[in-house]
PDB file of C-alpha atoms in Angstrom:
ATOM      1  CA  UNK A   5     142.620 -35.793  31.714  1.00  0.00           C
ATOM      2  CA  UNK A   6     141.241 -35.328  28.135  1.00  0.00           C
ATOM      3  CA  UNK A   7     143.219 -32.142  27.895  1.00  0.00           C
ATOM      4  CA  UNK A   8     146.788 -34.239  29.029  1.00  0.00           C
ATOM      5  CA  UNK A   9     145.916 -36.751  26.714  1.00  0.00           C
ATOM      6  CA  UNK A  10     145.514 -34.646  23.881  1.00  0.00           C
ATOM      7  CA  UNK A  11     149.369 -33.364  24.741  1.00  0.00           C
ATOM      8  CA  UNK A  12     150.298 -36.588  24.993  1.00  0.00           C
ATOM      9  CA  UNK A  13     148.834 -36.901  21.246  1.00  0.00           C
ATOM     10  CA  UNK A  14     150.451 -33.966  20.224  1.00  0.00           C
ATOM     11  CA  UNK A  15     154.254 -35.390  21.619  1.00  0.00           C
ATOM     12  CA  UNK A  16     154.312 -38.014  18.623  1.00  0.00           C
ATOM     13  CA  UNK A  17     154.825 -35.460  16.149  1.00  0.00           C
ATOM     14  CA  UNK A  18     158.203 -34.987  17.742  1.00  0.00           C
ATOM     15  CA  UNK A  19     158.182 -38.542  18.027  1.00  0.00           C
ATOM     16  CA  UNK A  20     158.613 -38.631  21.582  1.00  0.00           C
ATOM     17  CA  UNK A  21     156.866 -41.259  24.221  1.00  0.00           C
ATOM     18  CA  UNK A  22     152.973 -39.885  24.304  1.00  0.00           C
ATOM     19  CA  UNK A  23     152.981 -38.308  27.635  1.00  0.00           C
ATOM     20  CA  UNK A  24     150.506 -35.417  28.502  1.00  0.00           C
ATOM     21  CA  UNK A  25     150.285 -32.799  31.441  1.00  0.00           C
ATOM     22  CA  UNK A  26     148.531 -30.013  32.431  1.00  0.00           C
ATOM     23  CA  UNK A  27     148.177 -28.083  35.617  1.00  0.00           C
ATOM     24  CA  UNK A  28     145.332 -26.403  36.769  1.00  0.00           C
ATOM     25  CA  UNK A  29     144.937 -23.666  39.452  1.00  0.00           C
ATOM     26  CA  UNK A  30     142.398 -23.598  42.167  1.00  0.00           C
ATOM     27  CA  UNK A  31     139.374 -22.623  39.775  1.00  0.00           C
ATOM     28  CA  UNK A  32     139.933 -25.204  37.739  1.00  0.00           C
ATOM     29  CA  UNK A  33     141.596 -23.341  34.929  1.00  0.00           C
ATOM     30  CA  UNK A  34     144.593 -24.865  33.229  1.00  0.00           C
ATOM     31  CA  UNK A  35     147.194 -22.375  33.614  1.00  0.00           C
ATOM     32  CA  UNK A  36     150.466 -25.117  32.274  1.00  0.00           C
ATOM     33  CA  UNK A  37     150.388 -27.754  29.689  1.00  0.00           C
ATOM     34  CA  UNK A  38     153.043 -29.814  28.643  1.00  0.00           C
ATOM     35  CA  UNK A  39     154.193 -32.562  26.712  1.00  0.00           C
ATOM     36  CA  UNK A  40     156.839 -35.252  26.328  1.00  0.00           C
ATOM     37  CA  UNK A  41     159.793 -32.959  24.761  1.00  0.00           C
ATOM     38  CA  UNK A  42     163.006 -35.231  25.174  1.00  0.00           C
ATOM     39  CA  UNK A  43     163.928 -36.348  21.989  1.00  0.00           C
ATOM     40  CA  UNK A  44     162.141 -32.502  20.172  1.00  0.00           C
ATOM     41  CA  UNK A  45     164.208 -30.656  22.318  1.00  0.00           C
ATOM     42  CA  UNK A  46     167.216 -33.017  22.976  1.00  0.00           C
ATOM     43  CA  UNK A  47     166.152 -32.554  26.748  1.00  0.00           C
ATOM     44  CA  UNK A  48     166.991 -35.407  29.623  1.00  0.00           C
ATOM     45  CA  UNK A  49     164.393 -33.420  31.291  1.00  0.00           C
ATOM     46  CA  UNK A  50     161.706 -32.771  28.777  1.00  0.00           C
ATOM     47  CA  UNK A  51     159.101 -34.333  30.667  1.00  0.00           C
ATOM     48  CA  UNK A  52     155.267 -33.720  30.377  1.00  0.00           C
ATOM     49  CA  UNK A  53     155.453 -33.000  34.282  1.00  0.00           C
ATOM     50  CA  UNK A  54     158.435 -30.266  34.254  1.00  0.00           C
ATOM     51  CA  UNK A  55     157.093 -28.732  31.028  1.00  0.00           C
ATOM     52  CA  UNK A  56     153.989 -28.179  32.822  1.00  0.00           C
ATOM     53  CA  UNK A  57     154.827 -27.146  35.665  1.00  0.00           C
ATOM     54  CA  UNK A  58     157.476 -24.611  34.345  1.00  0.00           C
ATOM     55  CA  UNK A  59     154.463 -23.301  32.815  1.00  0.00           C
ATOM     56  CA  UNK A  60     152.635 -22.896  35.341  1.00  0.00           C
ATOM     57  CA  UNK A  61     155.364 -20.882  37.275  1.00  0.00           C
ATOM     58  CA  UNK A  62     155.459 -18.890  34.334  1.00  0.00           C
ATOM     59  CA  UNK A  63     151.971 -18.239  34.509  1.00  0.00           C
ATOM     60  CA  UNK A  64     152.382 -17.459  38.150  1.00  0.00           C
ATOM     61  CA  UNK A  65     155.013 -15.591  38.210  1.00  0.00           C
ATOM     62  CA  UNK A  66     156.390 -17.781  40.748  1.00  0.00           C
ATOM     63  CA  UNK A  67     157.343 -21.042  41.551  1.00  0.00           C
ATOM     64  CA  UNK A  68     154.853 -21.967  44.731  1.00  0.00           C
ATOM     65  CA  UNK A  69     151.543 -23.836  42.761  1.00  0.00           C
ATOM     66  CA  UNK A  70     149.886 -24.475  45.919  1.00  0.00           C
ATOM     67  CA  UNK A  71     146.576 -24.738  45.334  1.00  0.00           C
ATOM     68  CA  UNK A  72     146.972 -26.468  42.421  1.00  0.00           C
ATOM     69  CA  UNK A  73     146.302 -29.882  40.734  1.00  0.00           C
ATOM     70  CA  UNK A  74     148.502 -31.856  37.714  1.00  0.00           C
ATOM     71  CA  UNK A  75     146.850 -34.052  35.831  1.00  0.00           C
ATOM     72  CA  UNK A  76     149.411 -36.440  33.747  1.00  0.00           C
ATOM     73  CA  UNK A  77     148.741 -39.953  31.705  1.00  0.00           C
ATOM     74  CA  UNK A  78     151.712 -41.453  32.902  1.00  0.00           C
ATOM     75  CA  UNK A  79     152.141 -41.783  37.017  1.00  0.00           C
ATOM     76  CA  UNK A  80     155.490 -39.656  37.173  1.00  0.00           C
ATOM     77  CA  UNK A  81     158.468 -40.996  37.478  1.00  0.00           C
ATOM     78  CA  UNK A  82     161.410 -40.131  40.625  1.00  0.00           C
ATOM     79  CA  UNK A  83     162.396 -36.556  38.846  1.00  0.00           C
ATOM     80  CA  UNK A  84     158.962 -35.909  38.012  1.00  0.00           C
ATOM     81  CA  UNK A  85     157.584 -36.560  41.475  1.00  0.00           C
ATOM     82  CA  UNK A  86     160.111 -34.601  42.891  1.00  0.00           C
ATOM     83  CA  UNK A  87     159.208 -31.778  41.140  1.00  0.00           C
ATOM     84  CA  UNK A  88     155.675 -32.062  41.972  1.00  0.00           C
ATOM     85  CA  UNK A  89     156.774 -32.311  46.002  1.00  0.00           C
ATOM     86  CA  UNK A  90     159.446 -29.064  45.567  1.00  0.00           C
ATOM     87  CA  UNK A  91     156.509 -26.844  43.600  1.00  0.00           C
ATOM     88  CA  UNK A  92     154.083 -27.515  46.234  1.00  0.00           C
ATOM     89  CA  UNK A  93     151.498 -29.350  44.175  1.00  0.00           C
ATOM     90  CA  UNK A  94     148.416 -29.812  46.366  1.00  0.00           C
ATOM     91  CA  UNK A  95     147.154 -32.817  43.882  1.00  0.00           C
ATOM     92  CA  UNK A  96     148.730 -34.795  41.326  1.00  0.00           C
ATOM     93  CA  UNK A  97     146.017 -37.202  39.156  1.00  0.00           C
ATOM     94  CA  UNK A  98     147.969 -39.643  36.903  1.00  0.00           C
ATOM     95  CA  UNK A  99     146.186 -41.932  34.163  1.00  0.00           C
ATOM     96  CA  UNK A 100     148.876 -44.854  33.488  1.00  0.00           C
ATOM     97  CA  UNK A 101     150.409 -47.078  36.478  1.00  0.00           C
ATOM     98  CA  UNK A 102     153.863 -47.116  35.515  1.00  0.00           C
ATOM     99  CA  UNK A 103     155.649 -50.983  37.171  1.00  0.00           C
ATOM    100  CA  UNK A 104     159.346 -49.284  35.617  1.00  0.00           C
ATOM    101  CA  UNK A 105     159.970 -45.818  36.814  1.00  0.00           C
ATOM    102  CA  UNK A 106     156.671 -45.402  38.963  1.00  0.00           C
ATOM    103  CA  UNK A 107     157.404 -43.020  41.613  1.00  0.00           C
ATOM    104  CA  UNK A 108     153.329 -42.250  42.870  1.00  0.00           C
ATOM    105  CA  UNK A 109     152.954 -45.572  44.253  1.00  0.00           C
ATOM    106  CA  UNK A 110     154.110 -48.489  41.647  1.00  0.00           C
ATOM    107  CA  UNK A 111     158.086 -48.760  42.382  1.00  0.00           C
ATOM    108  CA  UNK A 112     158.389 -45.674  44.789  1.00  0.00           C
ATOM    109  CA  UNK A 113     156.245 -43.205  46.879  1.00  0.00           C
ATOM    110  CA  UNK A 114     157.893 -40.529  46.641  1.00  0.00           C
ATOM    111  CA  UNK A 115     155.269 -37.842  46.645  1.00  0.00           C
ATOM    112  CA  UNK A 116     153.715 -39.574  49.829  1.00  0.00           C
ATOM    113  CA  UNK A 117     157.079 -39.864  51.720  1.00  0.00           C
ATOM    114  CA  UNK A 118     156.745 -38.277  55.594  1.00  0.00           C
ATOM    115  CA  UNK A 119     160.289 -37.323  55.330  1.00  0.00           C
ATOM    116  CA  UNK A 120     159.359 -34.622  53.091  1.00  0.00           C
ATOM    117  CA  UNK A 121     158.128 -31.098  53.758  1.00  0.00           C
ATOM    118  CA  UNK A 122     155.330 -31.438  51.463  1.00  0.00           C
ATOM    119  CA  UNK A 123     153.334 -34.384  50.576  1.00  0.00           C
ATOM    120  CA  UNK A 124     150.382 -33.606  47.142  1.00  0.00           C
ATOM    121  CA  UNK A 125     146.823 -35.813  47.459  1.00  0.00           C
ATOM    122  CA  UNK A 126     146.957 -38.620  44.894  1.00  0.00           C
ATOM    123  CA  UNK A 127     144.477 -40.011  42.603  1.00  0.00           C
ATOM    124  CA  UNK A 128     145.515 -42.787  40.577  1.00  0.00           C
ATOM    125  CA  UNK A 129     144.046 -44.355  37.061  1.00  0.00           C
ATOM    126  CA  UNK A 130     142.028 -41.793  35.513  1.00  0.00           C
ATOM    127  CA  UNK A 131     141.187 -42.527  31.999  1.00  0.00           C
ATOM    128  CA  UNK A 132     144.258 -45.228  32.348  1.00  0.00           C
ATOM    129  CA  UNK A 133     143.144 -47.562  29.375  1.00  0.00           C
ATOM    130  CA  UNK A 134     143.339 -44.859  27.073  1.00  0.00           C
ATOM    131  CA  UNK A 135     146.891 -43.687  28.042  1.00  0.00           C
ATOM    132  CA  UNK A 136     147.983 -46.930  28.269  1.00  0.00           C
ATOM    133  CA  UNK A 137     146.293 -47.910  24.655  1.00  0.00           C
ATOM    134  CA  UNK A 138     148.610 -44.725  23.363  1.00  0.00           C
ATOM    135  CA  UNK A 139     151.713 -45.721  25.299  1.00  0.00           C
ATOM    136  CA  UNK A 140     151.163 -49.621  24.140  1.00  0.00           C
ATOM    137  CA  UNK A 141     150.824 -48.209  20.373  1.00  0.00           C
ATOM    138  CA  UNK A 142     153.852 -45.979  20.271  1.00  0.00           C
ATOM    139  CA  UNK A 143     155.945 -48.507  21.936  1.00  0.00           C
ATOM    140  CA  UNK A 144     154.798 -51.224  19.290  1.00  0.00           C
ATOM    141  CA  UNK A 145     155.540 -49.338  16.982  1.00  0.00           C
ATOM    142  CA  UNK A 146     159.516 -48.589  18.324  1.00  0.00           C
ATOM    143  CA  UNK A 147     159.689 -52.070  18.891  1.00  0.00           C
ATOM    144  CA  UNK A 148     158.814 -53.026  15.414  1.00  0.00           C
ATOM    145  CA  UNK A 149     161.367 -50.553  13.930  1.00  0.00           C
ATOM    146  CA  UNK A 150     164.137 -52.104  15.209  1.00  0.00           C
TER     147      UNK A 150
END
């Protein structure tokens, strides 16, 4: 979580919402990292999830991550969880609960739905004051500004 944290850090310089990911493979070795690259990139989808896990595939050489664990500071929202499900994630670990887009347990389950084909092991609020002390900060911030 340290690691996705300090990605989350690093999406302020592109002033972007201070989310952090990173996926690691079976051994434990981070083989994706990703950050918050919406308003950098001009990308709806720029999330710290897809970044990461389009790394990861990358890394891979494929798109199957089974096996494999993300670690995020935000829970991920419905796109995000989706994702996770359709890349076979065995384990997703998120920091922040998020009560607005939440989609690992807060507003929706997605990633624990039985309809699906595929269904990762959660583990919820890891480290979660300290992403929530970054998101609360950038936010205040915004706020401020306007």
């Amino acid at each position: 979580m340290r690691l996705a944290l300090a990605e989350a850090q690093a999406a302020l310089a592109g002033d972007d919402v201070p989310v952090g990911a990173v996926v690691l493979d079976e051994s434990g070795t981070v083989i994706g990292a990703g950050r918050n690259t919406r308003e950098s990139h001009g990308d709806p989808t720029g999330h710290a999830e897809v970044v990461a896990l389009r790394a990861a595939a990358a890394t891979r050489g494929e798109w199957r991550l089974t096996g494999c664990t993300l670690v995020v500071t935000l829970e991920p929202c419905t796109m995000c969880a989706g994702a996770l499900v359709l890349a076979r994630v065995d384990r997703v670990v998120f920091g922040a609960y998020d009560d607005k887009l939440g989609a690992v347990g807060s507003l929706w389950d997605v990633v624990r739905d039985r309809r699906l084909n595929h269904r990762p092991e959660v583990v919820a609020g890891v480290l979660a004051a300290e992403s929530t002390a970054l998101l609360d900060s950038f936010f205040a911030r915004h706020r401020g500004m306007s």
